[in-house]
Structure formats: structure tokens, C-alpha cells
N, C-alpha and C. Protein backbone atom coordinates (compact mmCIF):
# COMPACT_ATOMS: atom_id res chain seq x y z
N MET A 1 -101.92 -71.82 -87.54
CA MET A 1 -103.07 -71.01 -87.89
C MET A 1 -102.74 -70.19 -89.14
N THR A 2 -103.76 -69.92 -89.91
CA THR A 2 -103.66 -69.05 -91.07
C THR A 2 -104.94 -68.24 -91.16
N TYR A 3 -104.90 -67.19 -91.93
CA TYR A 3 -106.10 -66.40 -92.19
C TYR A 3 -106.58 -66.71 -93.59
N VAL A 4 -107.89 -66.61 -93.79
CA VAL A 4 -108.48 -66.87 -95.10
C VAL A 4 -109.54 -65.82 -95.40
N VAL A 5 -109.81 -65.66 -96.69
CA VAL A 5 -110.86 -64.75 -97.13
C VAL A 5 -112.10 -65.58 -97.42
N THR A 6 -113.25 -65.11 -96.97
CA THR A 6 -114.51 -65.82 -97.16
C THR A 6 -115.37 -65.11 -98.22
N ASP A 7 -116.54 -65.64 -98.45
CA ASP A 7 -117.44 -65.12 -99.48
C ASP A 7 -117.93 -63.70 -99.22
N HIS A 8 -117.71 -63.16 -98.05
CA HIS A 8 -118.10 -61.77 -97.79
C HIS A 8 -117.35 -60.80 -98.71
N CYS A 9 -116.20 -61.23 -99.22
CA CYS A 9 -115.39 -60.38 -100.11
C CYS A 9 -115.96 -60.31 -101.53
N ILE A 10 -116.70 -61.32 -101.93
CA ILE A 10 -117.22 -61.39 -103.30
C ILE A 10 -118.06 -60.16 -103.62
N ALA A 11 -117.79 -59.58 -104.77
CA ALA A 11 -118.50 -58.42 -105.31
C ALA A 11 -118.22 -57.12 -104.55
N CYS A 12 -117.31 -57.17 -103.59
CA CYS A 12 -116.87 -55.96 -102.89
C CYS A 12 -115.41 -55.67 -103.24
N LYS A 13 -114.55 -56.62 -102.91
CA LYS A 13 -113.12 -56.59 -103.17
C LYS A 13 -112.46 -55.31 -102.66
N TYR A 14 -112.65 -55.07 -101.37
CA TYR A 14 -111.89 -54.00 -100.72
C TYR A 14 -110.45 -54.49 -100.61
N THR A 15 -109.51 -53.61 -100.81
CA THR A 15 -108.11 -54.04 -100.84
C THR A 15 -107.26 -53.38 -99.75
N ASP A 16 -107.90 -52.87 -98.72
CA ASP A 16 -107.16 -52.26 -97.61
C ASP A 16 -106.18 -53.27 -97.01
N CYS A 17 -106.56 -54.52 -97.00
CA CYS A 17 -105.78 -55.59 -96.39
C CYS A 17 -104.43 -55.82 -97.07
N VAL A 18 -104.36 -55.63 -98.37
CA VAL A 18 -103.12 -55.97 -99.09
C VAL A 18 -101.97 -55.05 -98.72
N GLU A 19 -102.27 -53.81 -98.37
CA GLU A 19 -101.20 -52.87 -98.06
C GLU A 19 -100.57 -53.11 -96.69
N VAL A 20 -101.28 -53.77 -95.79
CA VAL A 20 -100.71 -54.02 -94.46
C VAL A 20 -100.04 -55.39 -94.37
N CYS A 21 -100.23 -56.24 -95.36
CA CYS A 21 -99.66 -57.59 -95.32
C CYS A 21 -98.13 -57.53 -95.49
N PRO A 22 -97.40 -58.03 -94.50
CA PRO A 22 -95.94 -57.96 -94.59
C PRO A 22 -95.31 -59.00 -95.52
N VAL A 23 -96.10 -59.98 -95.96
CA VAL A 23 -95.53 -61.04 -96.81
C VAL A 23 -96.17 -61.15 -98.18
N ASP A 24 -97.05 -60.23 -98.53
CA ASP A 24 -97.67 -60.22 -99.86
C ASP A 24 -98.31 -61.55 -100.23
N CYS A 25 -99.21 -62.04 -99.37
CA CYS A 25 -99.83 -63.34 -99.61
C CYS A 25 -101.27 -63.23 -100.13
N PHE A 26 -101.67 -62.04 -100.59
CA PHE A 26 -103.00 -61.86 -101.17
C PHE A 26 -102.95 -62.02 -102.68
N TYR A 27 -103.99 -62.66 -103.21
CA TYR A 27 -104.08 -62.90 -104.64
C TYR A 27 -105.43 -62.39 -105.11
N GLU A 28 -105.44 -61.86 -106.34
CA GLU A 28 -106.62 -61.16 -106.82
C GLU A 28 -107.38 -61.90 -107.91
N GLY A 29 -108.66 -62.12 -107.62
CA GLY A 29 -109.58 -62.62 -108.63
C GLY A 29 -110.37 -61.47 -109.20
N GLU A 30 -111.19 -61.77 -110.17
CA GLU A 30 -111.99 -60.73 -110.82
C GLU A 30 -112.88 -59.98 -109.83
N ASN A 31 -113.47 -60.72 -108.86
CA ASN A 31 -114.38 -60.03 -107.94
C ASN A 31 -114.17 -60.37 -106.46
N MET A 32 -112.97 -60.87 -106.11
CA MET A 32 -112.64 -61.08 -104.70
C MET A 32 -111.14 -61.32 -104.56
N LEU A 33 -110.68 -61.37 -103.33
CA LEU A 33 -109.29 -61.68 -103.01
C LEU A 33 -109.24 -63.00 -102.25
N VAL A 34 -108.07 -63.63 -102.25
CA VAL A 34 -107.82 -64.79 -101.41
C VAL A 34 -106.42 -64.66 -100.80
N ILE A 35 -106.16 -65.45 -99.78
CA ILE A 35 -104.87 -65.50 -99.10
C ILE A 35 -104.27 -66.87 -99.33
N HIS A 36 -103.00 -66.93 -99.70
CA HIS A 36 -102.35 -68.23 -99.83
C HIS A 36 -102.05 -68.73 -98.42
N PRO A 37 -102.69 -69.82 -97.99
CA PRO A 37 -102.54 -70.27 -96.60
C PRO A 37 -101.13 -70.70 -96.23
N ASP A 38 -100.32 -71.10 -97.20
CA ASP A 38 -98.95 -71.50 -96.88
C ASP A 38 -98.00 -70.30 -96.81
N GLU A 39 -98.42 -69.16 -97.33
CA GLU A 39 -97.59 -67.96 -97.29
C GLU A 39 -97.96 -67.04 -96.13
N CYS A 40 -99.17 -67.16 -95.64
CA CYS A 40 -99.64 -66.33 -94.52
C CYS A 40 -98.82 -66.67 -93.28
N ILE A 41 -98.34 -65.61 -92.60
CA ILE A 41 -97.53 -65.83 -91.38
C ILE A 41 -98.36 -65.65 -90.11
N ASP A 42 -99.67 -65.60 -90.27
CA ASP A 42 -100.59 -65.57 -89.14
C ASP A 42 -100.44 -64.33 -88.25
N CYS A 43 -100.02 -63.23 -88.81
CA CYS A 43 -99.82 -62.02 -88.01
C CYS A 43 -101.14 -61.35 -87.67
N GLY A 44 -102.16 -61.52 -88.53
CA GLY A 44 -103.48 -60.99 -88.25
C GLY A 44 -103.69 -59.51 -88.52
N VAL A 45 -102.71 -58.83 -89.09
CA VAL A 45 -102.88 -57.39 -89.31
C VAL A 45 -103.92 -57.09 -90.39
N CYS A 46 -104.20 -58.03 -91.24
CA CYS A 46 -105.18 -57.83 -92.31
C CYS A 46 -106.62 -57.89 -91.81
N GLU A 47 -106.87 -58.70 -90.82
CA GLU A 47 -108.24 -58.94 -90.37
C GLU A 47 -109.00 -57.67 -90.00
N PRO A 48 -108.45 -56.78 -89.18
CA PRO A 48 -109.21 -55.58 -88.83
C PRO A 48 -109.32 -54.56 -89.97
N GLU A 49 -108.53 -54.72 -91.01
CA GLU A 49 -108.58 -53.78 -92.14
C GLU A 49 -109.78 -54.04 -93.06
N CYS A 50 -110.37 -55.23 -92.99
CA CYS A 50 -111.46 -55.58 -93.90
C CYS A 50 -112.78 -55.00 -93.40
N PRO A 51 -113.38 -54.08 -94.17
CA PRO A 51 -114.62 -53.45 -93.72
C PRO A 51 -115.85 -54.36 -93.76
N VAL A 52 -115.73 -55.53 -94.40
CA VAL A 52 -116.88 -56.45 -94.46
C VAL A 52 -116.64 -57.73 -93.68
N ASP A 53 -115.60 -57.76 -92.87
CA ASP A 53 -115.27 -58.92 -92.03
C ASP A 53 -115.15 -60.20 -92.85
N ALA A 54 -114.50 -60.11 -94.00
CA ALA A 54 -114.33 -61.27 -94.87
C ALA A 54 -113.10 -62.10 -94.50
N ILE A 55 -112.21 -61.56 -93.70
CA ILE A 55 -110.97 -62.26 -93.34
C ILE A 55 -111.13 -62.85 -91.95
N LEU A 56 -110.93 -64.16 -91.87
CA LEU A 56 -111.09 -64.87 -90.60
C LEU A 56 -109.94 -65.84 -90.38
N PRO A 57 -109.61 -66.15 -89.13
CA PRO A 57 -108.60 -67.18 -88.87
C PRO A 57 -109.19 -68.56 -89.14
N ASP A 58 -108.33 -69.49 -89.50
CA ASP A 58 -108.83 -70.84 -89.78
C ASP A 58 -109.25 -71.58 -88.52
N THR A 59 -109.11 -70.97 -87.36
CA THR A 59 -109.54 -71.59 -86.11
C THR A 59 -111.04 -71.43 -85.86
N VAL A 60 -111.69 -70.58 -86.65
CA VAL A 60 -113.14 -70.44 -86.57
C VAL A 60 -113.75 -71.75 -87.10
N PRO A 61 -114.81 -72.26 -86.47
CA PRO A 61 -115.41 -73.52 -86.94
C PRO A 61 -115.79 -73.48 -88.43
N ASP A 62 -115.62 -74.60 -89.09
CA ASP A 62 -116.00 -74.82 -90.48
C ASP A 62 -115.19 -73.98 -91.49
N MET A 63 -113.97 -73.65 -91.17
CA MET A 63 -113.13 -72.88 -92.08
C MET A 63 -112.33 -73.75 -93.04
N GLU A 64 -112.36 -75.07 -92.88
CA GLU A 64 -111.56 -75.94 -93.75
C GLU A 64 -111.85 -75.71 -95.23
N LYS A 65 -113.14 -75.53 -95.57
CA LYS A 65 -113.50 -75.33 -96.98
C LYS A 65 -112.91 -74.03 -97.51
N TRP A 66 -112.80 -73.01 -96.63
CA TRP A 66 -112.25 -71.73 -97.06
C TRP A 66 -110.74 -71.79 -97.17
N VAL A 67 -110.10 -72.60 -96.35
CA VAL A 67 -108.65 -72.79 -96.50
C VAL A 67 -108.36 -73.38 -97.88
N GLU A 68 -109.10 -74.41 -98.24
CA GLU A 68 -108.88 -75.05 -99.55
C GLU A 68 -109.28 -74.13 -100.70
N PHE A 69 -110.35 -73.38 -100.54
CA PHE A 69 -110.77 -72.42 -101.56
C PHE A 69 -109.67 -71.38 -101.78
N ASN A 70 -109.14 -70.82 -100.68
CA ASN A 70 -108.07 -69.83 -100.78
C ASN A 70 -106.81 -70.43 -101.40
N ARG A 71 -106.48 -71.64 -101.03
CA ARG A 71 -105.31 -72.30 -101.59
C ARG A 71 -105.46 -72.47 -103.11
N LYS A 72 -106.60 -72.98 -103.53
CA LYS A 72 -106.85 -73.25 -104.95
C LYS A 72 -106.70 -71.98 -105.79
N TYR A 73 -107.37 -70.91 -105.38
CA TYR A 73 -107.35 -69.71 -106.21
C TYR A 73 -106.08 -68.89 -106.06
N SER A 74 -105.40 -68.98 -104.92
CA SER A 74 -104.13 -68.27 -104.79
C SER A 74 -103.07 -68.88 -105.70
N GLU A 75 -103.26 -70.12 -106.08
CA GLU A 75 -102.32 -70.77 -107.00
C GLU A 75 -102.66 -70.47 -108.47
N GLN A 76 -103.80 -69.83 -108.71
CA GLN A 76 -104.22 -69.51 -110.08
C GLN A 76 -104.22 -68.02 -110.38
N TRP A 77 -104.38 -67.21 -109.36
CA TRP A 77 -104.54 -65.76 -109.55
C TRP A 77 -103.24 -65.02 -109.28
N PRO A 78 -103.11 -63.79 -109.82
CA PRO A 78 -101.90 -63.00 -109.58
C PRO A 78 -101.88 -62.36 -108.19
N VAL A 79 -100.69 -62.13 -107.69
CA VAL A 79 -100.52 -61.47 -106.40
C VAL A 79 -100.95 -60.01 -106.51
N ILE A 80 -101.48 -59.48 -105.42
CA ILE A 80 -101.84 -58.07 -105.36
C ILE A 80 -101.20 -57.49 -104.10
N VAL A 81 -100.50 -56.36 -104.25
CA VAL A 81 -99.81 -55.75 -103.12
C VAL A 81 -100.16 -54.27 -102.94
N THR A 82 -100.89 -53.71 -103.87
CA THR A 82 -101.23 -52.29 -103.82
C THR A 82 -102.73 -52.10 -103.70
N LYS A 83 -103.12 -51.24 -102.81
CA LYS A 83 -104.54 -50.95 -102.60
C LYS A 83 -105.15 -50.33 -103.85
N ARG A 84 -106.36 -50.76 -104.16
CA ARG A 84 -107.13 -50.21 -105.28
C ARG A 84 -108.51 -49.84 -104.78
N GLU A 85 -109.25 -49.17 -105.64
CA GLU A 85 -110.64 -48.85 -105.33
C GLU A 85 -111.45 -50.16 -105.27
N PRO A 86 -112.44 -50.25 -104.38
CA PRO A 86 -113.29 -51.44 -104.37
C PRO A 86 -114.13 -51.50 -105.64
N LEU A 87 -114.81 -52.59 -105.84
CA LEU A 87 -115.69 -52.72 -106.99
C LEU A 87 -116.78 -51.65 -106.92
N PRO A 88 -117.29 -51.22 -108.07
CA PRO A 88 -118.25 -50.09 -108.11
C PRO A 88 -119.48 -50.24 -107.21
N ASP A 89 -120.01 -51.44 -107.06
CA ASP A 89 -121.21 -51.65 -106.25
C ASP A 89 -120.88 -52.22 -104.87
N ALA A 90 -119.67 -52.04 -104.40
CA ALA A 90 -119.22 -52.67 -103.16
C ALA A 90 -120.12 -52.35 -101.97
N GLU A 91 -120.47 -51.09 -101.79
CA GLU A 91 -121.30 -50.72 -100.63
C GLU A 91 -122.65 -51.41 -100.67
N GLU A 92 -123.25 -51.50 -101.84
CA GLU A 92 -124.55 -52.17 -101.99
C GLU A 92 -124.44 -53.67 -101.71
N MET A 93 -123.28 -54.25 -102.02
CA MET A 93 -123.10 -55.69 -101.93
C MET A 93 -122.61 -56.17 -100.56
N GLU A 94 -122.22 -55.26 -99.69
CA GLU A 94 -121.60 -55.64 -98.42
C GLU A 94 -122.40 -56.67 -97.63
N ASP A 95 -123.70 -56.51 -97.51
CA ASP A 95 -124.51 -57.40 -96.68
C ASP A 95 -125.37 -58.37 -97.48
N LYS A 96 -125.11 -58.48 -98.75
CA LYS A 96 -125.91 -59.36 -99.60
C LYS A 96 -125.69 -60.82 -99.21
N GLU A 97 -126.76 -61.57 -99.17
CA GLU A 97 -126.70 -63.02 -98.90
C GLU A 97 -126.48 -63.77 -100.21
N GLY A 98 -125.98 -64.99 -100.13
CA GLY A 98 -125.83 -65.85 -101.30
C GLY A 98 -124.80 -65.35 -102.30
N LYS A 99 -123.71 -64.79 -101.81
CA LYS A 99 -122.72 -64.21 -102.71
C LYS A 99 -121.93 -65.24 -103.51
N MET A 100 -121.91 -66.49 -103.08
CA MET A 100 -121.17 -67.51 -103.84
C MET A 100 -121.69 -67.64 -105.27
N GLU A 101 -122.95 -67.40 -105.48
CA GLU A 101 -123.48 -67.50 -106.85
C GLU A 101 -122.96 -66.37 -107.73
N LEU A 102 -122.36 -65.34 -107.13
CA LEU A 102 -121.77 -64.24 -107.88
C LEU A 102 -120.27 -64.43 -108.12
N PHE A 103 -119.69 -65.45 -107.49
CA PHE A 103 -118.25 -65.68 -107.57
C PHE A 103 -117.77 -65.90 -109.01
N SER A 104 -116.66 -65.25 -109.34
CA SER A 104 -116.01 -65.45 -110.64
C SER A 104 -114.66 -66.11 -110.42
N PRO A 105 -114.38 -67.22 -111.10
CA PRO A 105 -113.07 -67.86 -110.98
C PRO A 105 -111.99 -67.17 -111.82
N ASN A 106 -112.37 -66.15 -112.56
CA ASN A 106 -111.40 -65.45 -113.41
C ASN A 106 -110.41 -64.66 -112.59
N PRO A 107 -109.17 -64.60 -113.06
CA PRO A 107 -108.15 -63.83 -112.33
C PRO A 107 -108.39 -62.33 -112.44
N GLY A 108 -107.85 -61.61 -111.48
CA GLY A 108 -107.85 -60.15 -111.54
C GLY A 108 -106.60 -59.67 -112.25
N GLU A 109 -106.31 -58.39 -112.13
CA GLU A 109 -105.15 -57.81 -112.78
C GLU A 109 -103.85 -58.06 -112.03
N GLY A 110 -103.92 -58.10 -110.69
CA GLY A 110 -102.71 -58.26 -109.91
C GLY A 110 -101.83 -57.02 -110.00
N ASN A 111 -100.81 -56.97 -109.16
CA ASN A 111 -99.80 -55.91 -109.22
C ASN A 111 -98.74 -56.10 -108.17
């Protein structure tokens, strides 16, 4: 099992999860985070830290596409290990539908 970040993170990018991760497997894009599925140790400490429920185990039905999505971008984006402020409109974007159309493949700053 591994945990993955879903589209609920897009345009919010809360980073509470990165500070509790014992293996630093979060990677930062311009407007979301992903988890490297091969680095995740399945401890689950990140899941309850996400205020928008964007982190799910791959055992949830239909998560295969998110495993591959997380793998692809974690290999392109820089690692993030320090909590930062969420994106400016995060609260407004929390429950927005159709967030994939807002997705940016550009890397974040990392740290």
C-alpha cells in the first residue's frame, strides 16, 4: 500500500503533511503536492493532516491513475520538507469541482 495525493490538493497546496512525513516523500508542484509511491512507507501520518482530504491510500477504488500521476510528477518536481503557507485562494478553492483543469505541471520551489 502507498498513499497518494489527489486533485483535491490542486489550487490549495496545504503543506501540513510534509512536516509529519518521516521519509520526505512529498514533491512540490506549482499548485499541488504529490507523493512518490516508491518512497512512501505507508505509515499514514500524512492523511489526517490534510484539511481537504486530498491524501488517500491506494487501496481506495480507482486510485491506480493517482498512483501513476504521483509517480510521474514526483520524478519531475523538487522535494518539499518544510511547511509553507497554502496558496492565497486555498480556502475558496477547497470544495471547487473540476480542479484538474486548474492543474499546473510546473515545478514548485521545493526545500
